[in-house]
PDB file of C-alpha atoms in Angstrom:
ATOM      1  CA  UNK A   1     -30.736  12.078  29.150  1.00 40.00           C
ATOM      2  CA  UNK A   2     -30.869  14.159  25.964  1.00 40.00           C
ATOM      3  CA  UNK A   3     -29.569  17.294  27.639  1.00 40.00           C
ATOM      4  CA  UNK A   4     -26.606  15.339  29.025  1.00 41.00           C
ATOM      5  CA  UNK A   5     -25.800  13.972  25.577  1.00 41.00           C
ATOM      6  CA  UNK A   6     -25.844  17.457  24.089  1.00 40.00           C
ATOM      7  CA  UNK A   7     -23.378  18.685  26.699  1.00 37.00           C
ATOM      8  CA  UNK A   8     -20.673  16.167  25.878  1.00 39.00           C
ATOM      9  CA  UNK A   9     -19.684  17.649  22.524  1.00 38.00           C
ATOM     10  CA  UNK A  10     -19.020  21.255  23.606  1.00 41.00           C
ATOM     11  CA  UNK A  11     -17.313  20.090  26.807  1.00 37.00           C
ATOM     12  CA  UNK A  12     -15.106  17.789  24.755  1.00 39.00           C
ATOM     13  CA  UNK A  13     -14.024  20.743  22.635  1.00 41.00           C
ATOM     14  CA  UNK A  14     -12.899  22.619  25.758  1.00 36.00           C
ATOM     15  CA  UNK A  15     -10.523  19.869  26.882  1.00 39.00           C
ATOM     16  CA  UNK A  16      -7.052  21.020  25.904  1.00 53.00           C
ATOM     17  CA  UNK A  17      -5.288  18.984  23.261  1.00 66.00           C
ATOM     18  CA  UNK A  18      -2.223  16.972  24.244  1.00 83.00           C
ATOM     19  CA  UNK A  19       0.992  18.780  23.415  1.00 93.00           C
ATOM     20  CA  UNK A  20       3.430  17.220  20.966  1.00 96.00           C
ATOM     21  CA  UNK A  21       6.316  15.455  22.673  1.00 96.00           C
ATOM     22  CA  UNK A  22       9.759  14.277  21.620  1.00 97.00           C
ATOM     23  CA  UNK A  23       9.538  10.535  20.870  1.00 97.00           C
ATOM     24  CA  UNK A  24      12.060   8.206  22.507  1.00 96.00           C
ATOM     25  CA  UNK A  25      14.639   6.677  20.194  1.00 97.00           C
ATOM     26  CA  UNK A  26      14.149   2.911  19.767  1.00 95.00           C
ATOM     27  CA  UNK A  27      17.946   2.430  20.321  1.00 98.00           C
ATOM     28  CA  UNK A  28      20.846   4.110  22.162  1.00 98.00           C
ATOM     29  CA  UNK A  29      22.577   7.186  20.740  1.00 98.00           C
ATOM     30  CA  UNK A  30      25.697   5.121  20.004  1.00 98.00           C
ATOM     31  CA  UNK A  31      23.823   2.177  18.459  1.00 98.00           C
ATOM     32  CA  UNK A  32      24.325   3.291  14.843  1.00 98.00           C
ATOM     33  CA  UNK A  33      28.112   3.615  15.107  1.00 98.00           C
ATOM     34  CA  UNK A  34      30.384   3.578  13.181  1.00 98.00           C
ATOM     35  CA  UNK A  35      27.982   4.787  10.474  1.00 98.00           C
ATOM     36  CA  UNK A  36      26.426   7.644  12.478  1.00 98.00           C
ATOM     37  CA  UNK A  37      28.231   8.537  15.684  1.00 98.00           C
ATOM     38  CA  UNK A  38      26.688   9.003  19.137  1.00 98.00           C
ATOM     39  CA  UNK A  39      27.451  12.735  19.340  1.00 98.00           C
ATOM     40  CA  UNK A  40      25.512  13.419  16.124  1.00 98.00           C
ATOM     41  CA  UNK A  41      22.573  11.274  17.246  1.00 98.00           C
ATOM     42  CA  UNK A  42      22.397  12.924  20.655  1.00 98.00           C
ATOM     43  CA  UNK A  43      22.471  16.462  19.277  1.00 98.00           C
ATOM     44  CA  UNK A  44      20.148  15.611  16.412  1.00 98.00           C
ATOM     45  CA  UNK A  45      17.503  14.016  18.637  1.00 98.00           C
ATOM     46  CA  UNK A  46      17.746  15.839  21.978  1.00 97.00           C
ATOM     47  CA  UNK A  47      18.468  19.313  20.572  1.00 97.00           C
ATOM     48  CA  UNK A  48      17.331  19.677  16.950  1.00 97.00           C
ATOM     49  CA  UNK A  49      14.207  17.494  17.030  1.00 98.00           C
ATOM     50  CA  UNK A  50      13.324  18.801  20.501  1.00 97.00           C
ATOM     51  CA  UNK A  51      13.459  22.373  19.166  1.00 97.00           C
ATOM     52  CA  UNK A  52      10.979  21.547  16.380  1.00 97.00           C
ATOM     53  CA  UNK A  53       8.621  19.998  18.938  1.00 97.00           C
ATOM     54  CA  UNK A  54       8.826  22.992  21.297  1.00 97.00           C
ATOM     55  CA  UNK A  55       8.366  25.526  18.501  1.00 97.00           C
ATOM     56  CA  UNK A  56       5.455  23.536  17.059  1.00 96.00           C
ATOM     57  CA  UNK A  57       3.669  23.636  20.422  1.00 96.00           C
ATOM     58  CA  UNK A  58       4.269  27.397  20.762  1.00 96.00           C
ATOM     59  CA  UNK A  59       3.053  28.008  17.189  1.00 96.00           C
ATOM     60  CA  UNK A  60      -0.085  25.907  17.688  1.00 95.00           C
ATOM     61  CA  UNK A  61      -0.942  27.892  20.834  1.00 95.00           C
ATOM     62  CA  UNK A  62      -0.599  31.154  18.903  1.00 95.00           C
ATOM     63  CA  UNK A  63      -2.645  29.686  16.052  1.00 95.00           C
ATOM     64  CA  UNK A  64      -5.383  28.630  18.473  1.00 94.00           C
ATOM     65  CA  UNK A  65      -5.532  32.195  19.830  1.00 94.00           C
ATOM     66  CA  UNK A  66      -5.683  33.608  16.288  1.00 94.00           C
ATOM     67  CA  UNK A  67      -8.529  31.204  15.418  1.00 94.00           C
ATOM     68  CA  UNK A  68     -10.441  32.152  18.558  1.00 94.00           C
ATOM     69  CA  UNK A  69     -10.100  35.842  17.674  1.00 95.00           C
ATOM     70  CA  UNK A  70     -10.930  35.263  14.011  1.00 95.00           C
ATOM     71  CA  UNK A  71      -7.610  36.930  13.152  1.00 95.00           C
ATOM     72  CA  UNK A  72      -6.982  35.630   9.639  1.00 96.00           C
ATOM     73  CA  UNK A  73      -3.856  37.759   9.143  1.00 97.00           C
ATOM     74  CA  UNK A  74      -2.220  36.174  12.197  1.00 96.00           C
ATOM     75  CA  UNK A  75      -3.288  32.714  11.023  1.00 95.00           C
ATOM     76  CA  UNK A  76      -1.657  33.268   7.631  1.00 96.00           C
ATOM     77  CA  UNK A  77       1.530  34.678   9.173  1.00 97.00           C
ATOM     78  CA  UNK A  78       1.866  31.561  11.362  1.00 97.00           C
ATOM     79  CA  UNK A  79       1.635  29.130   8.416  1.00 96.00           C
ATOM     80  CA  UNK A  80       5.392  29.080   7.613  1.00 96.00           C
ATOM     81  CA  UNK A  81       6.259  28.284  11.266  1.00 97.00           C
ATOM     82  CA  UNK A  82       3.632  25.518  11.331  1.00 96.00           C
ATOM     83  CA  UNK A  83       5.013  24.026   8.109  1.00 96.00           C
ATOM     84  CA  UNK A  84       8.647  24.250   9.237  1.00 97.00           C
ATOM     85  CA  UNK A  85       8.285  22.993  12.811  1.00 97.00           C
ATOM     86  CA  UNK A  86       5.419  20.608  12.081  1.00 97.00           C
ATOM     87  CA  UNK A  87       7.402  19.216   9.162  1.00 97.00           C
ATOM     88  CA  UNK A  88      10.541  18.930  11.311  1.00 97.00           C
ATOM     89  CA  UNK A  89       8.608  16.914  13.892  1.00 98.00           C
ATOM     90  CA  UNK A  90       6.897  14.661  11.312  1.00 98.00           C
ATOM     91  CA  UNK A  91      10.116  14.061   9.330  1.00 98.00           C
ATOM     92  CA  UNK A  92      12.340  13.214  12.286  1.00 98.00           C
ATOM     93  CA  UNK A  93       9.704  10.971  13.881  1.00 98.00           C
ATOM     94  CA  UNK A  94       9.782   8.891  10.677  1.00 98.00           C
ATOM     95  CA  UNK A  95      13.580   9.133  10.329  1.00 98.00           C
ATOM     96  CA  UNK A  96      14.416   7.580  13.717  1.00 98.00           C
ATOM     97  CA  UNK A  97      12.276   4.518  12.952  1.00 98.00           C
ATOM     98  CA  UNK A  98      13.737   4.236   9.427  1.00 98.00           C
ATOM     99  CA  UNK A  99      17.129   3.558  11.058  1.00 98.00           C
ATOM    100  CA  UNK A 100      18.265   0.544  13.073  1.00 98.00           C
ATOM    101  CA  UNK A 101      21.513  -0.923  14.406  1.00 98.00           C
ATOM    102  CA  UNK A 102      20.300  -4.170  12.799  1.00 97.00           C
ATOM    103  CA  UNK A 103      19.590  -2.449   9.505  1.00 97.00           C
ATOM    104  CA  UNK A 104      21.281  -2.476   6.118  1.00 97.00           C
ATOM    105  CA  UNK A 105      21.170  -5.056   3.382  1.00 97.00           C
ATOM    106  CA  UNK A 106      18.123  -5.166   1.116  1.00 97.00           C
ATOM    107  CA  UNK A 107      14.376  -5.262   1.677  1.00 97.00           C
ATOM    108  CA  UNK A 108      12.410  -8.469   1.179  1.00 96.00           C
ATOM    109  CA  UNK A 109       8.952  -9.440   0.023  1.00 96.00           C
ATOM    110  CA  UNK A 110       6.454  -7.071  -1.567  1.00 97.00           C
ATOM    111  CA  UNK A 111       8.576  -3.940  -1.030  1.00 98.00           C
ATOM    112  CA  UNK A 112      11.482  -5.507  -2.938  1.00 98.00           C
ATOM    113  CA  UNK A 113       9.089  -6.563  -5.719  1.00 98.00           C
ATOM    114  CA  UNK A 114       7.727  -3.007  -5.937  1.00 98.00           C
ATOM    115  CA  UNK A 115      11.260  -1.537  -6.034  1.00 98.00           C
ATOM    116  CA  UNK A 116      12.200  -3.871  -8.908  1.00 98.00           C
ATOM    117  CA  UNK A 117       8.938  -3.048 -10.711  1.00 98.00           C
ATOM    118  CA  UNK A 118       9.281   0.729 -10.380  1.00 98.00           C
ATOM    119  CA  UNK A 119      13.074   1.208 -10.562  1.00 98.00           C
ATOM    120  CA  UNK A 120      14.316  -1.858 -12.436  1.00 98.00           C
ATOM    121  CA  UNK A 121      16.532  -3.123  -9.611  1.00 98.00           C
ATOM    122  CA  UNK A 122      17.470  -2.390  -6.004  1.00 98.00           C
ATOM    123  CA  UNK A 123      20.871  -1.075  -7.154  1.00 98.00           C
ATOM    124  CA  UNK A 124      19.108   1.352  -9.515  1.00 98.00           C
ATOM    125  CA  UNK A 125      16.779   2.545  -6.760  1.00 98.00           C
ATOM    126  CA  UNK A 126      19.668   3.033  -4.315  1.00 98.00           C
ATOM    127  CA  UNK A 127      21.611   5.013  -6.905  1.00 98.00           C
ATOM    128  CA  UNK A 128      18.618   7.241  -7.699  1.00 98.00           C
ATOM    129  CA  UNK A 129      17.693   8.015  -4.077  1.00 98.00           C
ATOM    130  CA  UNK A 130      21.360   8.704  -3.277  1.00 98.00           C
ATOM    131  CA  UNK A 131      21.683  11.058  -6.272  1.00 98.00           C
ATOM    132  CA  UNK A 132      18.492  12.945  -5.378  1.00 98.00           C
ATOM    133  CA  UNK A 133      19.658  13.297  -1.756  1.00 98.00           C
ATOM    134  CA  UNK A 134      23.167  14.443  -2.737  1.00 97.00           C
ATOM    135  CA  UNK A 135      21.565  16.971  -5.090  1.00 97.00           C
ATOM    136  CA  UNK A 136      19.415  18.727  -2.474  1.00 97.00           C
ATOM    137  CA  UNK A 137      20.606  22.335  -2.451  1.00 96.00           C
ATOM    138  CA  UNK A 138      21.177  23.655   1.057  1.00 95.00           C
ATOM    139  CA  UNK A 139      19.039  21.767   3.570  1.00 97.00           C
ATOM    140  CA  UNK A 140      16.366  19.172   2.966  1.00 98.00           C
ATOM    141  CA  UNK A 141      15.439  15.515   2.611  1.00 98.00           C
ATOM    142  CA  UNK A 142      15.531  12.709   0.064  1.00 98.00           C
ATOM    143  CA  UNK A 143      12.443  10.466   0.152  1.00 98.00           C
ATOM    144  CA  UNK A 144      11.031   7.201  -1.070  1.00 98.00           C
ATOM    145  CA  UNK A 145       7.275   7.689  -1.142  1.00 98.00           C
ATOM    146  CA  UNK A 146       4.191   5.811  -2.268  1.00 98.00           C
ATOM    147  CA  UNK A 147       1.908   7.387  -4.867  1.00 98.00           C
ATOM    148  CA  UNK A 148      -1.485   5.977  -3.850  1.00 97.00           C
ATOM    149  CA  UNK A 149      -3.325   7.281  -6.937  1.00 96.00           C
ATOM    150  CA  UNK A 150      -0.896   5.659  -9.357  1.00 97.00           C
ATOM    151  CA  UNK A 151      -0.096   2.666  -7.130  1.00 97.00           C
ATOM    152  CA  UNK A 152       3.664   3.062  -7.475  1.00 98.00           C
ATOM    153  CA  UNK A 153       6.791   4.059  -5.584  1.00 98.00           C
ATOM    154  CA  UNK A 154       8.357   7.445  -6.252  1.00 98.00           C
ATOM    155  CA  UNK A 155      11.539   9.262  -5.244  1.00 98.00           C
ATOM    156  CA  UNK A 156      11.322  12.925  -4.292  1.00 98.00           C
ATOM    157  CA  UNK A 157      13.358  15.671  -2.659  1.00 98.00           C
ATOM    158  CA  UNK A 158      11.891  18.179  -0.214  1.00 98.00           C
ATOM    159  CA  UNK A 159      13.488  21.466   0.783  1.00 97.00           C
ATOM    160  CA  UNK A 160      14.090  22.428   4.415  1.00 97.00           C
ATOM    161  CA  UNK A 161      11.570  20.595   6.625  1.00 97.00           C
ATOM    162  CA  UNK A 162       8.742  20.462   4.068  1.00 97.00           C
ATOM    163  CA  UNK A 163       6.841  17.274   4.919  1.00 97.00           C
ATOM    164  CA  UNK A 164       6.558  14.859   1.989  1.00 97.00           C
ATOM    165  CA  UNK A 165       2.855  14.043   2.224  1.00 97.00           C
ATOM    166  CA  UNK A 166       1.743  17.577   3.054  1.00 95.00           C
ATOM    167  CA  UNK A 167       3.618  19.076   0.096  1.00 95.00           C
ATOM    168  CA  UNK A 168       3.606  16.335  -2.586  1.00 97.00           C
ATOM    169  CA  UNK A 169       0.797  13.958  -1.600  1.00 97.00           C
ATOM    170  CA  UNK A 170       3.235  11.012  -1.531  1.00 98.00           C
ATOM    171  CA  UNK A 171       3.056   8.764   1.549  1.00 98.00           C
ATOM    172  CA  UNK A 172       6.502   8.727   3.230  1.00 98.00           C
ATOM    173  CA  UNK A 173       8.216   5.335   3.465  1.00 98.00           C
ATOM    174  CA  UNK A 174      11.922   6.205   3.812  1.00 98.00           C
ATOM    175  CA  UNK A 175      13.441   9.604   4.527  1.00 98.00           C
ATOM    176  CA  UNK A 176      17.101  10.583   4.399  1.00 98.00           C
ATOM    177  CA  UNK A 177      17.936  13.756   6.300  1.00 98.00           C
ATOM    178  CA  UNK A 178      20.574  15.782   4.433  1.00 98.00           C
ATOM    179  CA  UNK A 179      20.625  18.798   6.719  1.00 98.00           C
ATOM    180  CA  UNK A 180      24.261  19.349   7.734  1.00 97.00           C
ATOM    181  CA  UNK A 181      23.370  18.762  11.401  1.00 97.00           C
ATOM    182  CA  UNK A 182      22.645  15.121  10.431  1.00 97.00           C
ATOM    183  CA  UNK A 183      26.242  14.417   9.394  1.00 97.00           C
ATOM    184  CA  UNK A 184      28.675  17.356   9.656  1.00 97.00           C
ATOM    185  CA  UNK A 185      30.374  16.412  12.952  1.00 97.00           C
ATOM    186  CA  UNK A 186      31.439  13.105  11.409  1.00 98.00           C
ATOM    187  CA  UNK A 187      31.545  13.595   7.633  1.00 98.00           C
ATOM    188  CA  UNK A 188      32.267  17.357   7.472  1.00 97.00           C
ATOM    189  CA  UNK A 189      31.069  18.750   4.116  1.00 96.00           C
ATOM    190  CA  UNK A 190      31.273  15.388   2.294  1.00 97.00           C
ATOM    191  CA  UNK A 191      27.580  14.537   2.029  1.00 97.00           C
ATOM    192  CA  UNK A 192      28.160  11.588  -0.384  1.00 98.00           C
ATOM    193  CA  UNK A 193      30.204   9.751   2.299  1.00 98.00           C
ATOM    194  CA  UNK A 194      27.350  10.118   4.797  1.00 98.00           C
ATOM    195  CA  UNK A 195      24.876   8.846   2.198  1.00 98.00           C
ATOM    196  CA  UNK A 196      27.080   5.855   1.448  1.00 98.00           C
ATOM    197  CA  UNK A 197      27.203   5.023   5.169  1.00 98.00           C
ATOM    198  CA  UNK A 198      23.513   5.469   5.961  1.00 98.00           C
ATOM    199  CA  UNK A 199      22.498   2.490   3.787  1.00 98.00           C
ATOM    200  CA  UNK A 200      24.174   0.279   6.411  1.00 98.00           C
ATOM    201  CA  UNK A 201      21.575   1.252   9.029  1.00 98.00           C
ATOM    202  CA  UNK A 202      18.346   1.470   6.995  1.00 98.00           C
ATOM    203  CA  UNK A 203      15.584  -0.427   8.792  1.00 98.00           C
ATOM    204  CA  UNK A 204      13.915  -2.248   5.891  1.00 98.00           C
ATOM    205  CA  UNK A 205      11.376  -3.892   8.196  1.00 98.00           C
ATOM    206  CA  UNK A 206      10.090  -0.448   9.119  1.00 98.00           C
ATOM    207  CA  UNK A 207      10.050   0.745   5.499  1.00 98.00           C
ATOM    208  CA  UNK A 208       8.237  -2.453   4.433  1.00 98.00           C
ATOM    209  CA  UNK A 209       5.684  -2.048   7.198  1.00 98.00           C
ATOM    210  CA  UNK A 210       5.028   1.559   6.079  1.00 98.00           C
ATOM    211  CA  UNK A 211       4.600   0.316   2.516  1.00 98.00           C
ATOM    212  CA  UNK A 212       2.038  -2.341   3.531  1.00 97.00           C
ATOM    213  CA  UNK A 213       0.076   0.226   5.578  1.00 97.00           C
ATOM    214  CA  UNK A 214       0.147   2.829   2.789  1.00 96.00           C
ATOM    215  CA  UNK A 215      -1.499   0.434   0.318  1.00 93.00           C
ATOM    216  CA  UNK A 216      -4.531  -0.196   2.538  1.00 90.00           C
TER     217      UNK A 216
END
């Protein structure tokens, strides 16, 4: 019996890990219209997010080979691709659930209380997150995150696809994608118009649920 028990661990390690896959959207591509049109959603999900997933899987395979060979140089050289594609996958997976055709309005309950406590009012919070997102230079994200150590909400901007938690330690609650591919086909270069519109489809139930989980 003992010898069998000892075998399970190494055999378990040999089983190949499941590859990352593109998550299904919880609504149709056209469900967020007129605020975000179907063409943008289709390209954003089926092309852009899919590319991050594919490249993440390729990078992880290469990283696994480098680990097996003990090739530290190769491991280090793969870090930027892991961060970019891994971050792209993490960020978009959160983003799709942060949006809903039944979204908009204001949050309720403990999330609303926390927003008032940490930002003074919902209007103040909305203004701050919008300003931070408008101000991202080039490509990136605006975030509402939870600082577990300090027990408070915080707004942050991340460049490119840098994942919020992996780069700042904040737990992501609400992400706003300000890469041009998220809005250009509809709003051209006018990012503030896109940001004004996106508040109409924010899924506060999802954000509230993330907040409750993050405090545990």
